[in-house]
Amino acid sequence: MDLTDSSQTDWWRRGVVYQIYPRSFADSNGDGLGDLAGIEAHLDHLQDGTAGSLGIDAIWLSPIYPSPDFDMGYDVADYVDVDPRYGTIEGFERLVAACHARGLRVILDLVLNHSSSRHAWFTASRAGRDGPYADWYLWRDSPGRTLTGKRRLPNNWRSFFGGPAWTWEPAREQFYLHTFLPEQPDLNWRHPPVRAALLDVVRTWRDRGVDGFRLDVFNTYFKDAQLRSNPRRVGGRGAWSWQRHVNDRNQPELAGALADLRRLVDEHPGGMTVGELFDGKLQDAAGYVAPHHLIFDFTLIGLPWTAAAFGGAIAARDAAFRPDRWPANVLSNHDQPRHAGRYDGPSGDARAKVAATLLATLRGTPFLYYGEELAQRNLVVPNAVAIDPPARRASFLFPWWNRDQARGPMAWRPGPGGGFTTGDPWLPLSPDAATRNVETESTDPGSVLSWYRRVIWLRRATPQLQVGDQSIVDTGDRDVLAYVRRTEGAAAVVALNFADRPATIRLPSGVGAAPGWALALSTQGRDPGTPLPAELTLDSNEALIAIGS
Ligand code: GLC
C-alpha cells in the first residue's frame, strides 16, 4: 500500500489500531522483556496483506523511552530516545520502515503532562529557584505550618495514585505538583519554553517517520492559573473522588495548546492524535474531538455485559458526537482488567467473539489491545507482589487497581516461554498459554483469533462498516443489540446476542433497491450469502453481520 496516497489519509477513521505493550509482546534477546526487534519479528501476525493476518492498519506502542519505571514507562526520562532495554533509535527507524512497507502506521505514546523525576529538566529544576529550568515544573511555597508544625500544602489537590498531589523539595524549600506519583512531576505548560520543547519532541518523532500519537492524560496539561483548591464533593470511593476536579484539569487554555500540537502533526498528510481523556465525561470528550483527531472517552470500558448497557451508552455517545465527530472504541488497555476476563461467563469464549464483533463494526475506530485477539484472560497477581508500583500503593478500596493482571506476556506458541521469551518472562504467562496462543488458535477455525481475523477482514472489504452512519434498531428482544451501518446506497446490519439463551428478533429492511439482507458472517457458522428472513432466531451468544442485498 502506498502510504503517501492521499486517499489513505483518513486511515485513522477506516482502519483498526492495535496497542502493543512493548515489554510484553515479544522478546528477541532472552532477557524476559519484550523489545522492538521482537515486534519487528512478529509483524506478519498483524498485517501480511492476507486474511491469515489480523488485518491491522496501525500499531500504537506504549512508551518506549528511557524510564526508571516508577509508572512502567509513563515516567519518561528522555523524550527523544529509546530505552536500551527495548532497542536503539536505529532499531526504531528499522521497525518504522518495516511497518510502512506493509501498510502499517506507527503511533507513539506521548506522556506530556509529566516527566520522570529523573528527567534532566527536573533534576535542574529541583536544584534551586534560579537557573533556566526553574519554572519548568509547578513549584509553590508552603503557606505556613499547621498547629502540629507540619507544612501546609499549597492546595487540596490529590494524587490519582493516592496521597496529596504535592511533595516537598528541601533543595528549593518548595512543594512540586504531581497528579500521579511523586516520581512524575507535572510540567508547567504555561511556561513558553516548556511548550516549545514538547512541540520539538513531536517534531523529532514525526521526522523519524512516526504517523501519530496517543496523548496520555492530555486534559490535565493545564491547571487553574492560581492553583485554587477543588470544591468538595460528597460520595464516591477514595479521596480522589471526594472533590470536583474543576481546577486541576479541563482548563480553557488547553484548546490553544492542542491546536498547536495538531497543526504540527497535520503538517505531513496522514498524521493523527488520539487523546486519552483522563477521568472525564462524554461531554468533555465531545468538546475535544477535532477534525482528523480522536479522543478516548472510555464509554464502553466500564459497562456491564448487557445489551441494554451497551445500547444506552452507544446512543448517548452518538448523540453527544453528532453530527460528525468520530469516536474511538476500546474495550481493553494496559490500565484495566482485560475484557475477556471482565465478561467471562458460562459460555467460555463466546462473549469474546461477540465483543470482537462489536468493536470491529461499531461506528468509530477500533483499538485492540495485544492478546485480546486470543481472548487472553487476566493474570492473578496479588497487590502485595505486583510489579506495577501504583498497585502496591493501592488501598483496599481499589483491589482492582492492579494493572499487572492485564500486562502479561503475549503467547505465540505452546511450550516454555510461549514463544514470548527464551528466558524468564518479567510476568508469568497465562496458565492456559499452552492452548491459548497464536499458533494453536490459528489452526482452529472456531477460535477467537480466527474470528477476529474474519471480522476485521470483512470490515476492510465493507465501506459501510468503516465509515457508515449508525442507527440502533429495536429487535424486540432486550438482550440483543442490533444496529445498521449505512453509506449512500449500501448498508450492513449487526446483531449481537448478549444472552446465554437463544433470542428471536426482527430485523429492519435494508436500503432502497436492496431491502433484504444476505448473511456475511456468523459466530455459529451459518452459510455466507444466505438471505436472512425478517424474523430470525439467534443462538445463545451469537453475533452476526449481514449485508444489504
Ligand atoms: C495514563 C496511562 C497510565 C499512566 C497514567 C499516568 O492513564 O494510561 O498507564 O499510569 O496515564 O501517566
CSV table of N, CA and C in Angstrom, one decimal, residues 421-539:
chain,number,residue,atom,x,y,z
A,421,THR,N,9.5,-15.5,25.1
A,421,THR,CA,10.9,-15.4,25.5
A,421,THR,C,11.6,-16.7,25.6
A,422,THR,N,12.9,-16.7,25.5
A,422,THR,CA,13.7,-18.0,25.8
A,422,THR,C,14.2,-17.9,27.2
A,423,GLY,N,14.0,-16.7,27.9
A,423,GLY,CA,14.4,-16.5,29.2
A,423,GLY,C,13.3,-16.6,30.2
A,424,ASP,N,13.4,-15.8,31.3
A,424,ASP,CA,12.5,-15.7,32.3
A,424,ASP,C,11.5,-14.6,32.1
A,425,PRO,N,10.3,-14.8,31.8
A,425,PRO,CA,9.4,-13.7,31.4
A,425,PRO,C,9.2,-12.8,32.7
A,426,TRP,N,9.1,-11.4,32.4
A,426,TRP,CA,9.0,-10.5,33.5
A,426,TRP,C,7.7,-10.7,34.3
A,427,LEU,N,6.7,-11.1,33.7
A,427,LEU,CA,5.4,-11.5,34.4
A,427,LEU,C,5.2,-12.9,33.8
A,428,PRO,N,4.5,-13.8,34.6
A,428,PRO,CA,4.2,-15.1,34.1
A,428,PRO,C,3.3,-15.2,32.9
A,429,LEU,N,3.5,-16.2,32.1
A,429,LEU,CA,2.5,-16.4,31.0
A,429,LEU,C,1.2,-16.9,31.7
A,430,SER,N,0.1,-16.7,30.9
A,430,SER,CA,-1.2,-17.2,31.4
A,430,SER,C,-1.2,-18.7,31.6
A,431,PRO,N,-1.9,-19.2,32.6
A,431,PRO,CA,-1.8,-20.6,32.9
A,431,PRO,C,-2.3,-21.4,31.7
A,432,ASP,N,-3.2,-20.8,30.8
A,432,ASP,CA,-3.7,-21.6,29.6
A,432,ASP,C,-2.9,-21.3,28.3
A,433,ALA,N,-1.7,-20.7,28.5
A,433,ALA,CA,-0.9,-20.3,27.3
A,433,ALA,C,-0.6,-21.5,26.4
A,434,ALA,N,-0.6,-22.7,26.9
A,434,ALA,CA,-0.3,-23.9,26.1
A,434,ALA,C,-1.3,-24.1,25.0
A,435,THR,N,-2.5,-23.6,25.2
A,435,THR,CA,-3.6,-23.7,24.2
A,435,THR,C,-4.0,-22.4,23.6
A,436,ARG,N,-4.0,-21.4,24.5
A,436,ARG,CA,-4.4,-20.0,24.1
A,436,ARG,C,-3.2,-19.3,23.6
A,437,ASN,N,-2.8,-19.6,22.4
A,437,ASN,CA,-1.6,-18.9,21.8
A,437,ASN,C,-1.9,-18.8,20.3
A,438,VAL,N,-1.1,-18.0,19.6
A,438,VAL,CA,-1.3,-17.6,18.2
A,438,VAL,C,-1.3,-18.9,17.4
A,439,GLU,N,-0.2,-19.7,17.6
A,439,GLU,CA,-0.1,-20.9,16.7
A,439,GLU,C,-1.2,-21.8,16.8
A,440,THR,N,-1.6,-22.1,18.1
A,440,THR,CA,-2.7,-23.1,18.3
A,440,THR,C,-4.0,-22.6,17.8
A,441,GLU,N,-4.3,-21.3,18.1
A,441,GLU,CA,-5.6,-20.7,17.7
A,441,GLU,C,-5.7,-20.6,16.2
A,442,SER,N,-4.6,-20.4,15.6
A,442,SER,CA,-4.6,-20.3,14.1
A,442,SER,C,-5.1,-21.6,13.4
A,443,THR,N,-4.8,-22.7,14.0
A,443,THR,CA,-5.2,-24.0,13.4
A,443,THR,C,-6.7,-24.3,13.7
A,444,ASP,N,-7.4,-23.5,14.5
A,444,ASP,CA,-8.8,-23.8,14.9
A,444,ASP,C,-9.7,-22.7,14.3
A,445,PRO,N,-10.5,-23.1,13.3
A,445,PRO,CA,-11.4,-22.1,12.6
A,445,PRO,C,-12.4,-21.5,13.6
A,446,GLY,N,-12.7,-22.2,14.7
A,446,GLY,CA,-13.6,-21.8,15.7
A,446,GLY,C,-13.0,-20.9,16.8
A,447,SER,N,-11.7,-20.6,16.7
A,447,SER,CA,-11.1,-19.9,17.8
A,447,SER,C,-11.4,-18.4,17.8
A,448,VAL,N,-11.2,-17.8,18.9
A,448,VAL,CA,-11.4,-16.3,18.9
A,448,VAL,C,-10.5,-15.6,17.9
A,449,LEU,N,-9.2,-16.1,17.8
A,449,LEU,CA,-8.3,-15.4,16.9
A,449,LEU,C,-8.8,-15.5,15.4
A,450,SER,N,-9.3,-16.7,15.1
A,450,SER,CA,-9.9,-16.9,13.7
A,450,SER,C,-11.0,-15.9,13.5
A,451,TRP,N,-11.8,-15.7,14.5
A,451,TRP,CA,-13.0,-14.8,14.4
A,451,TRP,C,-12.5,-13.4,14.2
A,452,TYR,N,-11.5,-13.0,15.0
A,452,TYR,CA,-11.0,-11.6,14.9
A,452,TYR,C,-10.5,-11.4,13.4
A,453,ARG,N,-9.8,-12.3,12.9
A,453,ARG,CA,-9.3,-12.2,11.5
A,453,ARG,C,-10.5,-12.0,10.6
A,454,ARG,N,-11.5,-12.9,10.7
A,454,ARG,CA,-12.6,-12.8,9.7
A,454,ARG,C,-13.4,-11.5,9.8
A,455,VAL,N,-13.6,-11.1,11.1
A,455,VAL,CA,-14.5,-9.9,11.2
A,455,VAL,C,-13.7,-8.6,10.8
A,456,ILE,N,-12.4,-8.6,11.1
A,456,ILE,CA,-11.6,-7.4,10.7
A,456,ILE,C,-11.5,-7.4,9.1
A,457,TRP,N,-11.3,-8.5,8.5
A,457,TRP,CA,-11.1,-8.5,7.1
A,457,TRP,C,-12.5,-8.2,6.4
A,458,LEU,N,-13.6,-8.6,7.0
A,458,LEU,CA,-14.9,-8.2,6.5
A,458,LEU,C,-15.0,-6.7,6.6
A,459,ARG,N,-14.6,-6.1,7.7
A,459,ARG,CA,-14.7,-4.6,7.8
A,459,ARG,C,-13.8,-4.0,6.7
A,460,ARG,N,-12.6,-4.5,6.5
A,460,ARG,CA,-11.7,-3.9,5.5
A,460,ARG,C,-12.4,-3.9,4.1
A,461,ALA,N,-13.2,-4.9,3.8
A,461,ALA,CA,-13.8,-5.0,2.5
A,461,ALA,C,-15.2,-4.4,2.4
A,462,THR,N,-15.7,-3.7,3.5
A,462,THR,CA,-17.1,-3.3,3.5
A,462,THR,C,-17.1,-1.8,4.0
A,463,PRO,N,-17.1,-0.9,3.0
A,463,PRO,CA,-17.0,0.6,3.4
A,463,PRO,C,-18.1,1.0,4.4
A,464,GLN,N,-19.3,0.4,4.3
A,464,GLN,CA,-20.3,0.9,5.2
A,464,GLN,C,-20.0,0.5,6.7
A,465,LEU,N,-19.2,-0.6,6.9
A,465,LEU,CA,-18.8,-0.9,8.2
A,465,LEU,C,-17.7,0.0,8.7
A,466,GLN,N,-17.0,0.6,7.8
A,466,GLN,CA,-15.9,1.5,8.2
A,466,GLN,C,-16.4,2.9,8.5
A,467,VAL,N,-17.1,3.5,7.5
A,467,VAL,CA,-17.4,4.9,7.6
A,467,VAL,C,-18.9,5.2,7.6
A,468,GLY,N,-19.8,4.2,7.6
A,468,GLY,CA,-21.2,4.4,7.5
A,468,GLY,C,-21.8,5.1,8.8
A,469,ASP,N,-23.0,5.7,8.6
A,469,ASP,CA,-23.8,6.2,9.7
A,469,ASP,C,-24.2,5.0,10.5
A,470,GLN,N,-24.8,5.3,11.7
A,470,GLN,CA,-25.2,4.2,12.6
A,470,GLN,C,-26.5,4.5,13.2
A,471,SER,N,-27.4,3.5,13.1
A,471,SER,CA,-28.7,3.6,13.9
A,471,SER,C,-28.9,2.3,14.6
A,472,ILE,N,-29.3,2.5,15.9
A,472,ILE,CA,-29.6,1.3,16.7
A,472,ILE,C,-31.0,0.9,16.4
A,473,VAL,N,-31.3,-0.4,16.3
A,473,VAL,CA,-32.6,-0.8,15.9
A,473,VAL,C,-33.2,-1.6,17.0
A,474,ASP,N,-34.5,-1.5,17.1
A,474,ASP,CA,-35.3,-2.3,18.2
A,474,ASP,C,-35.5,-3.7,17.6
A,475,THR,N,-35.0,-4.7,18.2
A,475,THR,CA,-35.1,-6.1,17.7
A,475,THR,C,-36.3,-6.8,18.3
A,476,GLY,N,-36.8,-6.2,19.4
A,476,GLY,CA,-37.9,-6.9,20.1
A,476,GLY,C,-37.4,-7.8,21.2
A,477,ASP,N,-36.1,-8.0,21.3
A,477,ASP,CA,-35.6,-8.7,22.5
A,477,ASP,C,-34.5,-7.9,23.2
A,478,ARG,N,-34.7,-7.7,24.5
A,478,ARG,CA,-33.9,-6.7,25.2
A,478,ARG,C,-32.4,-7.2,25.3
A,479,ASP,N,-32.2,-8.5,25.1
A,479,ASP,CA,-30.8,-9.0,25.2
A,479,ASP,C,-30.0,-8.9,23.9
A,480,VAL,N,-30.7,-8.4,22.9
A,480,VAL,CA,-30.0,-8.4,21.6
A,480,VAL,C,-29.8,-6.9,21.2
A,481,LEU,N,-28.5,-6.6,21.0
A,481,LEU,CA,-28.2,-5.2,20.5
A,481,LEU,C,-28.0,-5.4,18.9
A,482,ALA,N,-28.7,-4.5,18.2
A,482,ALA,CA,-28.5,-4.5,16.8
A,482,ALA,C,-28.4,-3.1,16.2
A,483,TYR,N,-27.6,-2.9,15.2
A,483,TYR,CA,-27.5,-1.6,14.6
A,483,TYR,C,-27.3,-1.8,13.1
A,484,VAL,N,-27.7,-0.7,12.4
A,484,VAL,CA,-27.5,-0.7,10.9
A,484,VAL,C,-26.4,0.4,10.6
A,485,ARG,N,-25.5,0.0,9.8
A,485,ARG,CA,-24.5,1.0,9.3
A,485,ARG,C,-24.7,1.2,7.8
A,486,ARG,N,-24.9,2.5,7.5
A,486,ARG,CA,-25.3,2.9,6.1
A,486,ARG,C,-24.4,3.9,5.5
A,487,THR,N,-24.0,3.7,4.2
A,487,THR,CA,-23.5,4.7,3.4
A,487,THR,C,-24.5,4.9,2.3
A,488,GLU,N,-24.2,5.9,1.4
A,488,GLU,CA,-25.1,6.1,0.3
A,488,GLU,C,-25.2,4.8,-0.5
A,489,GLY,N,-26.4,4.2,-0.5
A,489,GLY,CA,-26.7,3.0,-1.4
A,489,GLY,C,-26.2,1.7,-0.8
A,490,ALA,N,-25.6,1.7,0.4
A,490,ALA,CA,-25.1,0.4,0.9
A,490,ALA,C,-25.4,0.3,2.4
A,491,ALA,N,-25.7,-0.9,2.9
A,491,ALA,CA,-26.0,-1.0,4.4
A,491,ALA,C,-25.5,-2.3,4.9
A,492,ALA,N,-25.3,-2.4,6.2
A,492,ALA,CA,-24.9,-3.6,6.8
A,492,ALA,C,-25.7,-3.6,8.2
A,493,VAL,N,-26.1,-4.8,8.6
A,493,VAL,CA,-26.7,-4.9,9.9
A,493,VAL,C,-25.9,-5.8,10.8
A,494,VAL,N,-25.8,-5.5,12.0
A,494,VAL,CA,-25.1,-6.3,13.0
A,494,VAL,C,-26.0,-6.7,14.1
A,495,ALA,N,-26.1,-7.9,14.5
A,495,ALA,CA,-26.9,-8.3,15.6
A,495,ALA,C,-26.1,-9.1,16.6
A,496,LEU,N,-26.2,-8.7,17.9
A,496,LEU,CA,-25.3,-9.3,18.9
A,496,LEU,C,-26.2,-9.8,20.0
A,497,ASN,N,-26.2,-11.1,20.3
A,497,ASN,CA,-27.0,-11.7,21.4
A,497,ASN,C,-26.1,-11.8,22.6
A,498,PHE,N,-26.4,-10.9,23.6
A,498,PHE,CA,-25.6,-10.9,24.8
A,498,PHE,C,-26.0,-12.0,25.8
A,499,ALA,N,-27.1,-12.7,25.5
A,499,ALA,CA,-27.7,-13.7,26.5
A,499,ALA,C,-27.2,-15.1,26.2
A,500,ASP,N,-27.2,-15.9,27.3
A,500,ASP,CA,-26.8,-17.3,27.2
A,500,ASP,C,-28.1,-18.1,26.9
A,501,ARG,N,-28.9,-17.6,26.0
A,501,ARG,CA,-30.1,-18.3,25.6
A,501,ARG,C,-30.4,-17.8,24.2
A,502,PRO,N,-31.1,-18.6,23.4
A,502,PRO,CA,-31.5,-18.2,22.0
A,502,PRO,C,-32.4,-17.0,22.1
A,503,ALA,N,-32.5,-16.2,21.0
A,503,ALA,CA,-33.3,-15.0,21.1
A,503,ALA,C,-33.9,-14.8,19.7
A,504,THR,N,-35.2,-14.6,19.6
A,504,THR,CA,-35.9,-14.4,18.3
A,504,THR,C,-36.0,-12.9,18.1
A,505,ILE,N,-35.6,-12.4,16.9
A,505,ILE,CA,-35.5,-11.0,16.7
A,505,ILE,C,-36.1,-10.6,15.3
A,506,ARG,N,-36.5,-9.3,15.2
A,506,ARG,CA,-36.9,-8.8,13.9
A,506,ARG,C,-35.9,-7.9,13.4
A,507,LEU,N,-35.6,-7.9,12.1
A,507,LEU,CA,-34.6,-7.0,11.5
A,507,LEU,C,-35.3,-6.0,10.7
A,508,PRO,N,-34.8,-4.8,10.6
A,508,PRO,CA,-35.4,-3.8,9.8
A,508,PRO,C,-35.0,-4.1,8.3
A,509,SER,N,-35.7,-3.4,7.3
A,509,SER,CA,-35.3,-3.7,6.0
A,509,SER,C,-34.0,-2.9,5.6
A,510,GLY,N,-33.4,-3.4,4.6
A,510,GLY,CA,-32.1,-2.8,4.1
A,510,GLY,C,-32.3,-1.5,3.4
A,511,VAL,N,-31.7,-1.3,2.3
A,511,VAL,CA,-31.8,0.0,1.6
A,511,VAL,C,-32.4,-0.1,0.2
A,512,GLY,N,-33.2,0.9,-0.1
A,512,GLY,CA,-33.7,1.1,-1.5
A,512,GLY,C,-34.0,-0.1,-2.2
A,513,ALA,N,-33.3,-0.3,-3.3
A,513,ALA,CA,-33.5,-1.4,-4.2
A,513,ALA,C,-33.0,-2.7,-3.6
A,514,ALA,N,-32.3,-2.6,-2.4
A,514,ALA,CA,-31.7,-3.8,-1.8
A,514,ALA,C,-32.3,-3.9,-0.4
A,515,PRO,N,-33.6,-4.2,-0.3
A,515,PRO,CA,-34.2,-4.2,1.0
A,515,PRO,C,-33.9,-5.4,1.9
A,516,GLY,N,-33.3,-6.4,1.3
A,516,GLY,CA,-33.0,-7.7,2.1
A,516,GLY,C,-31.6,-7.7,2.6
A,517,TRP,N,-31.3,-8.8,3.4
A,517,TRP,CA,-30.0,-8.9,4.0
A,517,TRP,C,-29.4,-10.3,3.6
A,518,ALA,N,-28.2,-10.3,3.2
A,518,ALA,CA,-27.5,-11.6,3.0
A,518,ALA,C,-26.4,-11.8,4.1
A,519,LEU,N,-26.4,-12.9,4.7
A,519,LEU,CA,-25.5,-13.2,5.7
A,519,LEU,C,-24.1,-13.1,5.3
A,520,ALA,N,-23.3,-12.4,6.0
A,520,ALA,CA,-21.8,-12.3,5.7
A,520,ALA,C,-21.0,-13.1,6.7
A,521,LEU,N,-21.3,-13.0,8.0
A,521,LEU,CA,-20.6,-13.8,9.0
A,521,LEU,C,-21.4,-14.1,10.2
A,522,SER,N,-21.3,-15.3,10.7
A,522,SER,CA,-22.0,-15.6,12.0
A,522,SER,C,-21.0,-16.4,12.8
A,523,THR,N,-21.1,-16.2,14.1
A,523,THR,CA,-20.2,-17.0,15.0
A,523,THR,C,-20.7,-18.4,15.1
A,524,GLN,N,-21.9,-18.7,14.6
A,524,GLN,CA,-22.4,-20.0,14.6
A,524,GLN,C,-22.2,-20.8,13.3
A,525,GLY,N,-21.4,-20.2,12.4
A,525,GLY,CA,-21.1,-20.9,11.2
A,525,GLY,C,-22.2,-21.0,10.2
A,526,ARG,N,-23.2,-20.1,10.2
A,526,ARG,CA,-24.3,-20.1,9.2
A,526,ARG,C,-23.6,-19.8,7.8
A,527,ASP,N,-24.3,-20.3,6.8
A,527,ASP,CA,-23.7,-20.2,5.4
A,527,ASP,C,-23.7,-18.7,4.9
A,528,PRO,N,-22.5,-18.2,4.6
A,528,PRO,CA,-22.5,-16.9,4.0
A,528,PRO,C,-23.3,-16.8,2.7
A,529,GLY,N,-23.9,-15.7,2.5
A,529,GLY,CA,-24.7,-15.5,1.3
A,529,GLY,C,-26.2,-15.8,1.5
A,530,THR,N,-26.5,-16.6,2.5
A,530,THR,CA,-27.9,-16.9,2.8
A,530,THR,C,-28.7,-15.7,3.0
A,531,PRO,N,-29.9,-15.6,2.3
A,531,PRO,CA,-30.8,-14.4,2.7
A,531,PRO,C,-31.3,-14.6,4.1
A,532,LEU,N,-31.4,-13.5,4.8
A,532,LEU,CA,-31.9,-13.6,6.2
A,532,LEU,C,-33.4,-13.3,6.2
A,533,PRO,N,-34.2,-14.1,6.9
A,533,PRO,CA,-35.7,-13.7,7.0
A,533,PRO,C,-35.8,-12.5,7.9
A,534,ALA,N,-36.9,-11.8,7.8
A,534,ALA,CA,-37.2,-10.6,8.6
A,534,ALA,C,-37.2,-11.0,10.1
A,535,GLU,N,-37.6,-12.2,10.4
A,535,GLU,CA,-37.6,-12.6,11.8
A,535,GLU,C,-36.7,-13.8,11.9
A,536,LEU,N,-35.8,-13.8,12.8
A,536,LEU,CA,-34.9,-15.0,12.9
A,536,LEU,C,-34.5,-15.2,14.3
A,537,THR,N,-34.1,-16.5,14.6
A,537,THR,CA,-33.7,-16.8,16.0
A,537,THR,C,-32.2,-16.9,16.0
A,538,LEU,N,-31.6,-16.1,16.9
A,538,LEU,CA,-30.1,-16.2,17.1
A,538,LEU,C,-29.8,-17.2,18.2
A,539,ASP,N,-28.7,-17.9,18.0
A,539,ASP,CA,-28.3,-18.9,19.1
A,539,ASP,C,-27.8,-18.0,20.3
